[in-house]
mmCIF file with all atom_site columns, C-alpha atoms in Angstrom:
data_model
loop_
_atom_site.group_PDB
_atom_site.id
_atom_site.type_symbol
_atom_site.label_atom_id
_atom_site.label_alt_id
_atom_site.label_comp_id
_atom_site.label_asym_id
_atom_site.label_entity_id
_atom_site.label_seq_id
_atom_site.pdbx_PDB_ins_code
_atom_site.Cartn_x
_atom_site.Cartn_y
_atom_site.Cartn_z
_atom_site.occupancy
_atom_site.B_iso_or_equiv
_atom_site.pdbx_formal_charge
_atom_site.auth_seq_id
_atom_site.auth_comp_id
_atom_site.auth_asym_id
_atom_site.auth_atom_id
_atom_site.pdbx_PDB_model_num
ATOM 1   C CA . UNK D 1 1   ? -16.542 -124.715 36.562 1.00 62.00 ? 1   UNK D CA 1
ATOM 2   C CA . UNK D 1 2   ? -15.683 -127.787 38.591 1.00 70.00 ? 2   UNK D CA 1
ATOM 3   C CA . UNK D 1 3   ? -13.031 -130.031 37.112 1.00 88.00 ? 3   UNK D CA 1
ATOM 4   C CA . UNK D 1 4   ? -15.224 -133.122 37.304 1.00 93.00 ? 4   UNK D CA 1
ATOM 5   C CA . UNK D 1 5   ? -18.989 -132.877 37.589 1.00 93.00 ? 5   UNK D CA 1
ATOM 6   C CA . UNK D 1 6   ? -21.601 -135.462 38.382 1.00 93.00 ? 6   UNK D CA 1
ATOM 7   C CA . UNK D 1 7   ? -25.272 -135.330 39.181 1.00 84.00 ? 7   UNK D CA 1
ATOM 8   C CA . UNK D 1 8   ? -25.292 -135.899 42.922 1.00 77.00 ? 8   UNK D CA 1
ATOM 9   C CA . UNK D 1 9   ? -28.619 -137.684 42.809 1.00 81.00 ? 9   UNK D CA 1
ATOM 10  C CA . UNK D 1 10  ? -29.978 -139.540 44.573 1.00 90.00 ? 10  UNK D CA 1
ATOM 11  C CA . UNK D 1 11  ? -30.735 -141.811 41.649 1.00 95.00 ? 11  UNK D CA 1
ATOM 12  C CA . UNK D 1 12  ? -33.296 -144.476 42.308 1.00 96.00 ? 12  UNK D CA 1
ATOM 13  C CA . UNK D 1 13  ? -33.562 -147.497 39.987 1.00 96.00 ? 13  UNK D CA 1
ATOM 14  C CA . UNK D 1 14  ? -35.725 -150.626 40.291 1.00 97.00 ? 14  UNK D CA 1
ATOM 15  C CA . UNK D 1 15  ? -33.946 -153.934 40.691 1.00 97.00 ? 15  UNK D CA 1
ATOM 16  C CA . UNK D 1 16  ? -33.112 -155.524 37.353 1.00 97.00 ? 16  UNK D CA 1
ATOM 17  C CA . UNK D 1 17  ? -33.183 -152.243 35.443 1.00 97.00 ? 17  UNK D CA 1
ATOM 18  C CA . UNK D 1 18  ? -30.271 -150.341 33.921 1.00 97.00 ? 18  UNK D CA 1
ATOM 19  C CA . UNK D 1 19  ? -28.679 -147.613 36.014 1.00 97.00 ? 19  UNK D CA 1
ATOM 20  C CA . UNK D 1 20  ? -27.019 -144.821 34.053 1.00 96.00 ? 20  UNK D CA 1
ATOM 21  C CA . UNK D 1 21  ? -24.470 -142.548 35.697 1.00 97.00 ? 21  UNK D CA 1
ATOM 22  C CA . UNK D 1 22  ? -22.981 -139.539 33.963 1.00 96.00 ? 22  UNK D CA 1
ATOM 23  C CA . UNK D 1 23  ? -19.891 -137.402 34.378 1.00 96.00 ? 23  UNK D CA 1
ATOM 24  C CA . UNK D 1 24  ? -18.358 -134.437 32.577 1.00 96.00 ? 24  UNK D CA 1
ATOM 25  C CA . UNK D 1 25  ? -14.854 -133.064 32.926 1.00 95.00 ? 25  UNK D CA 1
ATOM 26  C CA . UNK D 1 26  ? -13.211 -129.781 32.071 1.00 93.00 ? 26  UNK D CA 1
ATOM 27  C CA . UNK D 1 27  ? -9.602  -130.683 31.217 1.00 90.00 ? 27  UNK D CA 1
ATOM 28  C CA . UNK D 1 28  ? -9.617  -131.541 27.519 1.00 90.00 ? 28  UNK D CA 1
ATOM 29  C CA . UNK D 1 29  ? -6.153  -133.054 27.868 1.00 88.00 ? 29  UNK D CA 1
ATOM 30  C CA . UNK D 1 30  ? -7.263  -135.741 30.309 1.00 89.00 ? 30  UNK D CA 1
ATOM 31  C CA . UNK D 1 31  ? -6.443  -139.264 29.170 1.00 87.00 ? 31  UNK D CA 1
ATOM 32  C CA . UNK D 1 32  ? -7.463  -141.549 32.020 1.00 90.00 ? 32  UNK D CA 1
ATOM 33  C CA . UNK D 1 33  ? -10.919 -141.996 33.454 1.00 93.00 ? 33  UNK D CA 1
ATOM 34  C CA . UNK D 1 34  ? -12.188 -144.153 36.279 1.00 93.00 ? 34  UNK D CA 1
ATOM 35  C CA . UNK D 1 35  ? -15.347 -145.119 38.066 1.00 95.00 ? 35  UNK D CA 1
ATOM 36  C CA . UNK D 1 36  ? -15.177 -145.950 41.759 1.00 94.00 ? 36  UNK D CA 1
ATOM 37  C CA . UNK D 1 37  ? -17.853 -147.348 44.012 1.00 95.00 ? 37  UNK D CA 1
ATOM 38  C CA . UNK D 1 38  ? -17.965 -146.232 47.625 1.00 94.00 ? 38  UNK D CA 1
ATOM 39  C CA . UNK D 1 39  ? -20.098 -147.748 50.311 1.00 94.00 ? 39  UNK D CA 1
ATOM 40  C CA . UNK D 1 40  ? -20.921 -145.629 53.312 1.00 90.00 ? 40  UNK D CA 1
ATOM 41  C CA . UNK D 1 41  ? -17.962 -145.318 55.669 1.00 88.00 ? 41  UNK D CA 1
ATOM 42  C CA . UNK D 1 42  ? -15.639 -147.199 53.338 1.00 91.00 ? 42  UNK D CA 1
ATOM 43  C CA . UNK D 1 43  ? -12.879 -146.258 50.926 1.00 91.00 ? 43  UNK D CA 1
ATOM 44  C CA . UNK D 1 44  ? -13.563 -146.115 47.203 1.00 91.00 ? 44  UNK D CA 1
ATOM 45  C CA . UNK D 1 45  ? -13.020 -149.263 45.184 1.00 91.00 ? 45  UNK D CA 1
ATOM 46  C CA . UNK D 1 46  ? -12.223 -149.220 41.504 1.00 89.00 ? 46  UNK D CA 1
ATOM 47  C CA . UNK D 1 47  ? -14.831 -150.800 39.263 1.00 92.00 ? 47  UNK D CA 1
ATOM 48  C CA . UNK D 1 48  ? -13.956 -149.530 35.792 1.00 92.00 ? 48  UNK D CA 1
ATOM 49  C CA . UNK D 1 49  ? -11.201 -147.712 33.971 1.00 92.00 ? 49  UNK D CA 1
ATOM 50  C CA . UNK D 1 50  ? -11.347 -146.368 30.427 1.00 94.00 ? 50  UNK D CA 1
ATOM 51  C CA . UNK D 1 51  ? -8.718  -144.639 28.359 1.00 92.00 ? 51  UNK D CA 1
ATOM 52  C CA . UNK D 1 52  ? -10.020 -144.446 24.780 1.00 94.00 ? 52  UNK D CA 1
ATOM 53  C CA . UNK D 1 53  ? -13.231 -143.333 23.128 1.00 96.00 ? 53  UNK D CA 1
ATOM 54  C CA . UNK D 1 54  ? -16.050 -145.820 22.930 1.00 97.00 ? 54  UNK D CA 1
ATOM 55  C CA . UNK D 1 55  ? -17.446 -148.461 25.199 1.00 97.00 ? 55  UNK D CA 1
ATOM 56  C CA . UNK D 1 56  ? -15.724 -150.827 27.588 1.00 97.00 ? 56  UNK D CA 1
ATOM 57  C CA . UNK D 1 57  ? -17.644 -153.682 29.101 1.00 97.00 ? 57  UNK D CA 1
ATOM 58  C CA . UNK D 1 58  ? -16.863 -155.698 32.207 1.00 95.00 ? 58  UNK D CA 1
ATOM 59  C CA . UNK D 1 59  ? -19.610 -157.997 33.384 1.00 96.00 ? 59  UNK D CA 1
ATOM 60  C CA . UNK D 1 60  ? -22.680 -155.939 34.191 1.00 97.00 ? 60  UNK D CA 1
ATOM 61  C CA . UNK D 1 61  ? -20.741 -152.693 33.920 1.00 98.00 ? 61  UNK D CA 1
ATOM 62  C CA . UNK D 1 62  ? -20.134 -150.661 30.771 1.00 98.00 ? 62  UNK D CA 1
ATOM 63  C CA . UNK D 1 63  ? -18.089 -147.490 30.731 1.00 97.00 ? 63  UNK D CA 1
ATOM 64  C CA . UNK D 1 64  ? -18.522 -145.060 27.846 1.00 98.00 ? 64  UNK D CA 1
ATOM 65  C CA . UNK D 1 65  ? -16.098 -142.300 26.939 1.00 97.00 ? 65  UNK D CA 1
ATOM 66  C CA . UNK D 1 66  ? -16.536 -139.418 24.532 1.00 97.00 ? 66  UNK D CA 1
ATOM 67  C CA . UNK D 1 67  ? -13.489 -137.165 24.644 1.00 95.00 ? 67  UNK D CA 1
ATOM 68  C CA . UNK D 1 68  ? -14.898 -134.703 22.115 1.00 95.00 ? 68  UNK D CA 1
ATOM 69  C CA . UNK D 1 69  ? -17.846 -134.040 24.407 1.00 95.00 ? 69  UNK D CA 1
ATOM 70  C CA . UNK D 1 70  ? -15.704 -134.475 27.548 1.00 96.00 ? 70  UNK D CA 1
ATOM 71  C CA . UNK D 1 71  ? -18.201 -136.961 28.826 1.00 95.00 ? 71  UNK D CA 1
ATOM 72  C CA . UNK D 1 72  ? -17.869 -140.326 30.534 1.00 97.00 ? 72  UNK D CA 1
ATOM 73  C CA . UNK D 1 73  ? -20.669 -142.553 31.731 1.00 97.00 ? 73  UNK D CA 1
ATOM 74  C CA . UNK D 1 74  ? -21.245 -145.821 33.547 1.00 97.00 ? 74  UNK D CA 1
ATOM 75  C CA . UNK D 1 75  ? -24.070 -148.214 32.837 1.00 97.00 ? 75  UNK D CA 1
ATOM 76  C CA . UNK D 1 76  ? -25.001 -150.935 35.295 1.00 98.00 ? 76  UNK D CA 1
ATOM 77  C CA . UNK D 1 77  ? -27.167 -153.658 33.792 1.00 98.00 ? 77  UNK D CA 1
ATOM 78  C CA . UNK D 1 78  ? -29.430 -155.929 35.803 1.00 98.00 ? 78  UNK D CA 1
ATOM 79  C CA . UNK D 1 79  ? -29.078 -153.681 38.837 1.00 97.00 ? 79  UNK D CA 1
ATOM 80  C CA . UNK D 1 80  ? -28.908 -155.427 42.194 1.00 97.00 ? 80  UNK D CA 1
ATOM 81  C CA . UNK D 1 81  ? -29.610 -154.045 45.672 1.00 96.00 ? 81  UNK D CA 1
ATOM 82  C CA . UNK D 1 82  ? -25.914 -154.583 46.422 1.00 96.00 ? 82  UNK D CA 1
ATOM 83  C CA . UNK D 1 83  ? -25.141 -151.985 43.748 1.00 97.00 ? 83  UNK D CA 1
ATOM 84  C CA . UNK D 1 84  ? -26.624 -149.329 46.022 1.00 97.00 ? 84  UNK D CA 1
ATOM 85  C CA . UNK D 1 85  ? -23.690 -147.038 46.792 1.00 96.00 ? 85  UNK D CA 1
ATOM 86  C CA . UNK D 1 86  ? -22.144 -143.737 45.812 1.00 95.00 ? 86  UNK D CA 1
ATOM 87  C CA . UNK D 1 87  ? -20.379 -143.830 42.454 1.00 96.00 ? 87  UNK D CA 1
ATOM 88  C CA . UNK D 1 88  ? -17.443 -141.528 41.967 1.00 95.00 ? 88  UNK D CA 1
ATOM 89  C CA . UNK D 1 89  ? -16.145 -140.457 38.596 1.00 95.00 ? 89  UNK D CA 1
ATOM 90  C CA . UNK D 1 90  ? -12.417 -139.682 38.621 1.00 93.00 ? 90  UNK D CA 1
ATOM 91  C CA . UNK D 1 91  ? -10.164 -138.162 36.015 1.00 92.00 ? 91  UNK D CA 1
ATOM 92  C CA . UNK D 1 92  ? -6.421  -137.854 35.895 1.00 87.00 ? 92  UNK D CA 1
ATOM 93  C CA . UNK D 1 93  ? -5.422  -134.312 35.078 1.00 74.00 ? 93  UNK D CA 1
ATOM 94  C CA . UNK D 1 94  ? -2.177  -132.490 35.801 1.00 71.00 ? 94  UNK D CA 1
ATOM 95  C CA . UNK D 1 95  ? -0.747  -135.712 37.267 1.00 71.00 ? 95  UNK D CA 1
ATOM 96  C CA . UNK D 1 96  ? -3.342  -136.004 39.982 1.00 78.00 ? 96  UNK D CA 1
ATOM 97  C CA . UNK D 1 97  ? -6.590  -137.859 40.353 1.00 84.00 ? 97  UNK D CA 1
ATOM 98  C CA . UNK D 1 98  ? -9.578  -135.547 40.633 1.00 88.00 ? 98  UNK D CA 1
ATOM 99  C CA . UNK D 1 99  ? -12.938 -136.832 41.788 1.00 91.00 ? 99  UNK D CA 1
ATOM 100 C CA . UNK D 1 100 ? -16.445 -135.713 41.018 1.00 93.00 ? 100 UNK D CA 1
ATOM 101 C CA . UNK D 1 101 ? -18.849 -135.202 43.880 1.00 91.00 ? 101 UNK D CA 1
ATOM 102 C CA . UNK D 1 102 ? -20.343 -138.636 43.407 1.00 93.00 ? 102 UNK D CA 1
ATOM 103 C CA . UNK D 1 103 ? -23.810 -139.910 42.531 1.00 95.00 ? 103 UNK D CA 1
ATOM 104 C CA . UNK D 1 104 ? -25.752 -141.753 45.193 1.00 94.00 ? 104 UNK D CA 1
ATOM 105 C CA . UNK D 1 105 ? -27.488 -144.737 43.623 1.00 96.00 ? 105 UNK D CA 1
ATOM 106 C CA . UNK D 1 106 ? -30.264 -146.704 45.275 1.00 96.00 ? 106 UNK D CA 1
ATOM 107 C CA . UNK D 1 107 ? -31.535 -149.952 43.782 1.00 97.00 ? 107 UNK D CA 1
ATOM 108 C CA . UNK D 1 108 ? -35.064 -150.689 44.925 1.00 94.00 ? 108 UNK D CA 1
ATOM 109 C CA . UNK D 1 109 ? -36.005 -154.369 45.338 1.00 91.00 ? 109 UNK D CA 1
ATOM 110 C CA . UNK G 2 1   ? -1.155  -157.077 44.986 1.00 60.00 ? 1   UNK G CA 1
ATOM 111 C CA . UNK G 2 2   ? -0.771  -153.341 45.561 1.00 67.00 ? 2   UNK G CA 1
ATOM 112 C CA . UNK G 2 3   ? -2.193  -153.301 49.069 1.00 87.00 ? 3   UNK G CA 1
ATOM 113 C CA . UNK G 2 4   ? -2.297  -150.057 51.000 1.00 91.00 ? 4   UNK G CA 1
ATOM 114 C CA . UNK G 2 5   ? -2.803  -150.187 54.745 1.00 93.00 ? 5   UNK G CA 1
ATOM 115 C CA . UNK G 2 6   ? -3.950  -147.260 56.846 1.00 95.00 ? 6   UNK G CA 1
ATOM 116 C CA . UNK G 2 7   ? -3.946  -146.937 60.612 1.00 96.00 ? 7   UNK G CA 1
ATOM 117 C CA . UNK G 2 8   ? -5.847  -146.192 62.753 1.00 97.00 ? 8   UNK G CA 1
ATOM 118 C CA . UNK G 2 9   ? -9.242  -146.771 61.214 1.00 96.00 ? 9   UNK G CA 1
ATOM 119 C CA . UNK G 2 10  ? -10.948 -144.588 63.792 1.00 96.00 ? 10  UNK G CA 1
ATOM 120 C CA . UNK G 2 11  ? -9.669  -142.010 66.222 1.00 97.00 ? 11  UNK G CA 1
ATOM 121 C CA . UNK G 2 12  ? -11.329 -139.624 68.624 1.00 97.00 ? 12  UNK G CA 1
ATOM 122 C CA . UNK G 2 13  ? -9.285  -136.808 70.054 1.00 96.00 ? 13  UNK G CA 1
ATOM 123 C CA . UNK G 2 14  ? -9.816  -133.675 72.051 1.00 97.00 ? 14  UNK G CA 1
ATOM 124 C CA . UNK G 2 15  ? -9.643  -130.257 70.506 1.00 97.00 ? 15  UNK G CA 1
ATOM 125 C CA . UNK G 2 16  ? -6.115  -128.873 70.528 1.00 97.00 ? 16  UNK G CA 1
ATOM 126 C CA . UNK G 2 17  ? -4.343  -132.216 70.441 1.00 97.00 ? 17  UNK G CA 1
ATOM 127 C CA . UNK G 2 18  ? -2.478  -133.766 67.511 1.00 97.00 ? 18  UNK G CA 1
ATOM 128 C CA . UNK G 2 19  ? -3.258  -136.976 65.714 1.00 97.00 ? 19  UNK G CA 1
ATOM 129 C CA . UNK G 2 20  ? -0.982  -139.058 63.500 1.00 97.00 ? 20  UNK G CA 1
ATOM 130 C CA . UNK G 2 21  ? -2.312  -141.253 60.705 1.00 97.00 ? 21  UNK G CA 1
ATOM 131 C CA . UNK G 2 22  ? -0.094  -143.833 59.015 1.00 97.00 ? 22  UNK G CA 1
ATOM 132 C CA . UNK G 2 23  ? -0.257  -145.068 55.453 1.00 95.00 ? 23  UNK G CA 1
ATOM 133 C CA . UNK G 2 24  ? 1.787   -148.069 54.387 1.00 94.00 ? 24  UNK G CA 1
ATOM 134 C CA . UNK G 2 25  ? 2.283   -149.785 51.082 1.00 92.00 ? 25  UNK G CA 1
ATOM 135 C CA . UNK G 2 26  ? 2.496   -153.450 52.037 1.00 90.00 ? 26  UNK G CA 1
ATOM 136 C CA . UNK G 2 27  ? 3.765   -155.169 48.921 1.00 87.00 ? 27  UNK G CA 1
ATOM 137 C CA . UNK G 2 28  ? 5.351   -152.433 46.880 1.00 87.00 ? 28  UNK G CA 1
ATOM 138 C CA . UNK G 2 29  ? 7.489   -149.369 47.273 1.00 89.00 ? 29  UNK G CA 1
ATOM 139 C CA . UNK G 2 30  ? 5.729   -146.074 46.781 1.00 86.00 ? 30  UNK G CA 1
ATOM 140 C CA . UNK G 2 31  ? 7.749   -142.973 46.036 1.00 85.00 ? 31  UNK G CA 1
ATOM 141 C CA . UNK G 2 32  ? 4.514   -141.028 45.914 1.00 87.00 ? 32  UNK G CA 1
ATOM 142 C CA . UNK G 2 33  ? 1.479   -141.259 48.130 1.00 90.00 ? 33  UNK G CA 1
ATOM 143 C CA . UNK G 2 34  ? -1.621  -139.126 48.121 1.00 91.00 ? 34  UNK G CA 1
ATOM 144 C CA . UNK G 2 35  ? -3.725  -137.889 51.023 1.00 95.00 ? 35  UNK G CA 1
ATOM 145 C CA . UNK G 2 36  ? -7.404  -137.196 50.526 1.00 94.00 ? 36  UNK G CA 1
ATOM 146 C CA . UNK G 2 37  ? -10.080 -135.842 52.846 1.00 96.00 ? 37  UNK G CA 1
ATOM 147 C CA . UNK G 2 38  ? -13.779 -136.511 52.553 1.00 94.00 ? 38  UNK G CA 1
ATOM 148 C CA . UNK G 2 39  ? -16.476 -134.685 54.468 1.00 91.00 ? 39  UNK G CA 1
ATOM 149 C CA . UNK G 2 40  ? -19.885 -136.349 54.894 1.00 86.00 ? 40  UNK G CA 1
ATOM 150 C CA . UNK G 2 41  ? -21.742 -136.743 51.624 1.00 82.00 ? 41  UNK G CA 1
ATOM 151 C CA . UNK G 2 42  ? -18.972 -134.945 49.777 1.00 86.00 ? 42  UNK G CA 1
ATOM 152 C CA . UNK G 2 43  ? -16.376 -136.135 47.343 1.00 86.00 ? 43  UNK G CA 1
ATOM 153 C CA . UNK G 2 44  ? -12.736 -136.885 47.991 1.00 90.00 ? 44  UNK G CA 1
ATOM 154 C CA . UNK G 2 45  ? -10.570 -133.809 47.923 1.00 92.00 ? 45  UNK G CA 1
ATOM 155 C CA . UNK G 2 46  ? -6.848  -134.144 47.400 1.00 91.00 ? 46  UNK G CA 1
ATOM 156 C CA . UNK G 2 47  ? -4.992  -132.527 50.276 1.00 95.00 ? 47  UNK G CA 1
ATOM 157 C CA . UNK G 2 48  ? -1.394  -133.197 49.369 1.00 94.00 ? 48  UNK G CA 1
ATOM 158 C CA . UNK G 2 49  ? 1.022   -135.353 47.465 1.00 91.00 ? 49  UNK G CA 1
ATOM 159 C CA . UNK G 2 50  ? 3.599   -137.017 49.660 1.00 89.00 ? 50  UNK G CA 1
ATOM 160 C CA . UNK G 2 51  ? 7.018   -137.495 48.077 1.00 87.00 ? 51  UNK G CA 1
ATOM 161 C CA . UNK G 2 52  ? 9.586   -139.859 49.574 1.00 86.00 ? 52  UNK G CA 1
ATOM 162 C CA . UNK G 2 53  ? 12.662  -137.997 50.715 1.00 85.00 ? 53  UNK G CA 1
ATOM 163 C CA . UNK G 2 54  ? 11.348  -134.545 49.908 1.00 87.00 ? 54  UNK G CA 1
ATOM 164 C CA . UNK G 2 55  ? 8.693   -132.082 50.911 1.00 90.00 ? 55  UNK G CA 1
ATOM 165 C CA . UNK G 2 56  ? 5.073   -132.773 50.287 1.00 93.00 ? 56  UNK G CA 1
ATOM 166 C CA . UNK G 2 57  ? 3.148   -130.793 47.718 1.00 93.00 ? 57  UNK G CA 1
ATOM 167 C CA . UNK G 2 58  ? 0.008   -129.270 49.183 1.00 95.00 ? 58  UNK G CA 1
ATOM 168 C CA . UNK G 2 59  ? -3.132  -128.350 47.320 1.00 93.00 ? 59  UNK G CA 1
ATOM 169 C CA . UNK G 2 60  ? -4.388  -124.814 47.387 1.00 92.00 ? 60  UNK G CA 1
ATOM 170 C CA . UNK G 2 61  ? -6.139  -123.986 50.628 1.00 93.00 ? 61  UNK G CA 1
ATOM 171 C CA . UNK G 2 62  ? -4.551  -126.792 52.654 1.00 95.00 ? 62  UNK G CA 1
ATOM 172 C CA . UNK G 2 63  ? -2.425  -125.508 55.540 1.00 94.00 ? 63  UNK G CA 1
ATOM 173 C CA . UNK G 2 64  ? 0.925   -127.266 55.454 1.00 94.00 ? 64  UNK G CA 1
ATOM 174 C CA . UNK G 2 65  ? 1.709   -126.288 59.036 1.00 95.00 ? 65  UNK G CA 1
ATOM 175 C CA . UNK G 2 66  ? -1.506  -127.845 60.245 1.00 96.00 ? 66  UNK G CA 1
ATOM 176 C CA . UNK G 2 67  ? -1.360  -131.020 58.196 1.00 97.00 ? 67  UNK G CA 1
ATOM 177 C CA . UNK G 2 68  ? 2.185   -132.274 58.522 1.00 96.00 ? 68  UNK G CA 1
ATOM 178 C CA . UNK G 2 69  ? 3.218   -134.956 56.066 1.00 95.00 ? 69  UNK G CA 1
ATOM 179 C CA . UNK G 2 70  ? 6.288   -137.100 56.402 1.00 92.00 ? 70  UNK G CA 1
ATOM 180 C CA . UNK G 2 71  ? 7.332   -139.673 53.815 1.00 90.00 ? 71  UNK G CA 1
ATOM 181 C CA . UNK G 2 72  ? 10.533  -140.953 55.338 1.00 83.00 ? 72  UNK G CA 1
ATOM 182 C CA . UNK G 2 73  ? 10.591  -144.359 53.672 1.00 90.00 ? 73  UNK G CA 1
ATOM 183 C CA . UNK G 2 74  ? 9.376   -145.963 50.472 1.00 90.00 ? 74  UNK G CA 1
ATOM 184 C CA . UNK G 2 75  ? 6.598   -147.771 52.294 1.00 92.00 ? 75  UNK G CA 1
ATOM 185 C CA . UNK G 2 76  ? 5.379   -145.281 54.880 1.00 94.00 ? 76  UNK G CA 1
ATOM 186 C CA . UNK G 2 77  ? 3.796   -141.852 54.790 1.00 94.00 ? 77  UNK G CA 1
ATOM 187 C CA . UNK G 2 78  ? 2.303   -140.166 57.839 1.00 96.00 ? 78  UNK G CA 1
ATOM 188 C CA . UNK G 2 79  ? -0.197  -137.343 58.144 1.00 97.00 ? 79  UNK G CA 1
ATOM 189 C CA . UNK G 2 80  ? -0.267  -135.464 61.432 1.00 97.00 ? 80  UNK G CA 1
ATOM 190 C CA . UNK G 2 81  ? -3.209  -133.208 62.130 1.00 97.00 ? 81  UNK G CA 1
ATOM 191 C CA . UNK G 2 82  ? -1.835  -130.661 64.557 1.00 97.00 ? 82  UNK G CA 1
ATOM 192 C CA . UNK G 2 83  ? -3.921  -128.712 67.048 1.00 96.00 ? 83  UNK G CA 1
ATOM 193 C CA . UNK G 2 84  ? -7.032  -130.446 65.815 1.00 97.00 ? 84  UNK G CA 1
ATOM 194 C CA . UNK G 2 85  ? -10.376 -128.680 65.901 1.00 96.00 ? 85  UNK G CA 1
ATOM 195 C CA . UNK G 2 86  ? -13.897 -130.025 65.450 1.00 96.00 ? 86  UNK G CA 1
ATOM 196 C CA . UNK G 2 87  ? -13.949 -128.767 61.861 1.00 95.00 ? 87  UNK G CA 1
ATOM 197 C CA . UNK G 2 88  ? -11.061 -131.138 61.118 1.00 96.00 ? 88  UNK G CA 1
ATOM 198 C CA . UNK G 2 89  ? -13.372 -134.061 61.799 1.00 96.00 ? 89  UNK G CA 1
ATOM 199 C CA . UNK G 2 90  ? -13.466 -135.957 58.541 1.00 96.00 ? 90  UNK G CA 1
ATOM 200 C CA . UNK G 2 91  ? -12.612 -139.162 56.724 1.00 96.00 ? 91  UNK G CA 1
ATOM 201 C CA . UNK G 2 92  ? -8.945  -139.166 55.722 1.00 97.00 ? 92  UNK G CA 1
ATOM 202 C CA . UNK G 2 93  ? -7.848  -141.586 53.021 1.00 95.00 ? 93  UNK G CA 1
ATOM 203 C CA . UNK G 2 94  ? -4.405  -142.289 51.673 1.00 94.00 ? 94  UNK G CA 1
ATOM 204 C CA . UNK G 2 95  ? -3.547  -143.853 48.356 1.00 91.00 ? 95  UNK G CA 1
ATOM 205 C CA . UNK G 2 96  ? -0.535  -145.030 46.438 1.00 86.00 ? 96  UNK G CA 1
ATOM 206 C CA . UNK G 2 97  ? 0.550   -146.887 43.344 1.00 77.00 ? 97  UNK G CA 1
ATOM 207 C CA . UNK G 2 98  ? 3.519   -149.055 42.502 1.00 76.00 ? 98  UNK G CA 1
ATOM 208 C CA . UNK G 2 99  ? 6.392   -147.307 40.732 1.00 74.00 ? 99  UNK G CA 1
ATOM 209 C CA . UNK G 2 100 ? 5.700   -146.403 37.145 1.00 69.00 ? 100 UNK G CA 1
ATOM 210 C CA . UNK G 2 101 ? 1.980   -146.264 37.717 1.00 66.00 ? 101 UNK G CA 1
ATOM 211 C CA . UNK G 2 102 ? 1.698   -143.145 39.817 1.00 50.00 ? 102 UNK G CA 1
ATOM 212 C CA . UNK G 2 103 ? 0.201   -140.792 37.292 1.00 57.00 ? 103 UNK G CA 1
ATOM 213 C CA . UNK G 2 104 ? -1.761  -142.726 34.749 1.00 59.00 ? 104 UNK G CA 1
ATOM 214 C CA . UNK G 2 105 ? -3.373  -145.500 36.684 1.00 69.00 ? 105 UNK G CA 1
ATOM 215 C CA . UNK G 2 106 ? -6.156  -145.746 39.217 1.00 69.00 ? 106 UNK G CA 1
ATOM 216 C CA . UNK G 2 107 ? -5.029  -145.432 42.781 1.00 75.00 ? 107 UNK G CA 1
ATOM 217 C CA . UNK G 2 108 ? -5.055  -148.102 45.437 1.00 83.00 ? 108 UNK G CA 1
ATOM 218 C CA . UNK G 2 109 ? -6.689  -146.733 48.534 1.00 90.00 ? 109 UNK G CA 1
ATOM 219 C CA . UNK G 2 110 ? -6.206  -147.444 52.198 1.00 93.00 ? 110 UNK G CA 1
ATOM 220 C CA . UNK G 2 111 ? -9.293  -148.183 54.275 1.00 93.00 ? 111 UNK G CA 1
ATOM 221 C CA . UNK G 2 112 ? -9.442  -144.648 55.567 1.00 95.00 ? 112 UNK G CA 1
ATOM 222 C CA . UNK G 2 113 ? -9.311  -143.052 59.010 1.00 97.00 ? 113 UNK G CA 1
ATOM 223 C CA . UNK G 2 114 ? -12.401 -141.568 60.593 1.00 96.00 ? 114 UNK G CA 1
ATOM 224 C CA . UNK G 2 115 ? -11.230 -138.645 62.730 1.00 97.00 ? 115 UNK G CA 1
ATOM 225 C CA . UNK G 2 116 ? -13.579 -137.134 65.279 1.00 97.00 ? 116 UNK G CA 1
ATOM 226 C CA . UNK G 2 117 ? -12.416 -134.088 67.211 1.00 97.00 ? 117 UNK G CA 1
ATOM 227 C CA . UNK G 2 118 ? -14.450 -133.325 70.322 1.00 96.00 ? 118 UNK G CA 1
#
């Protein structure tokens, strides 16, 4: 089992709709969870971090964490074409940041 | 704050030669830096953890004699790909965090180095 798993997509969402990205992780002791956005040929940029169960909202982005189910998700409301990118879920386990394989998201105008 | 600079951004080298990639923390001192590699359409894979003043810690399957890491100062870590081969062509990204944030905070990434070995 991979340490961090994501659906690789591609995920296609119409402009203005809600994009939902999901991630599961294997290390039950993990405490820190992050979502990064990566445009083609660029380094990842942090968009959300979450450390406790529940929802965390920041603008159009909402991160959701369920430690019992070992599940973390990212919702993007009012999706824009500029949101088209690969979204990487990352989890800190054993003092290192482990990434999922990423979900490629395309927002269709 | 917490800016990480990586150089060069792109490099093309011939098979068998060595390439050095630099990672600098510009506005903080980093006792620990991380080197990742990303193949096309794949995720970032941690290669090694660079520790200032001591040996780097390599992940399983990463050849330490091929990927030489030097962290001689608190603001600079270098990755040297020795005797490069076409299969080493990849996107190499370094990352670091200010002291006290190394292990529980998101990392600040450099802009990456696109290595192409011909």
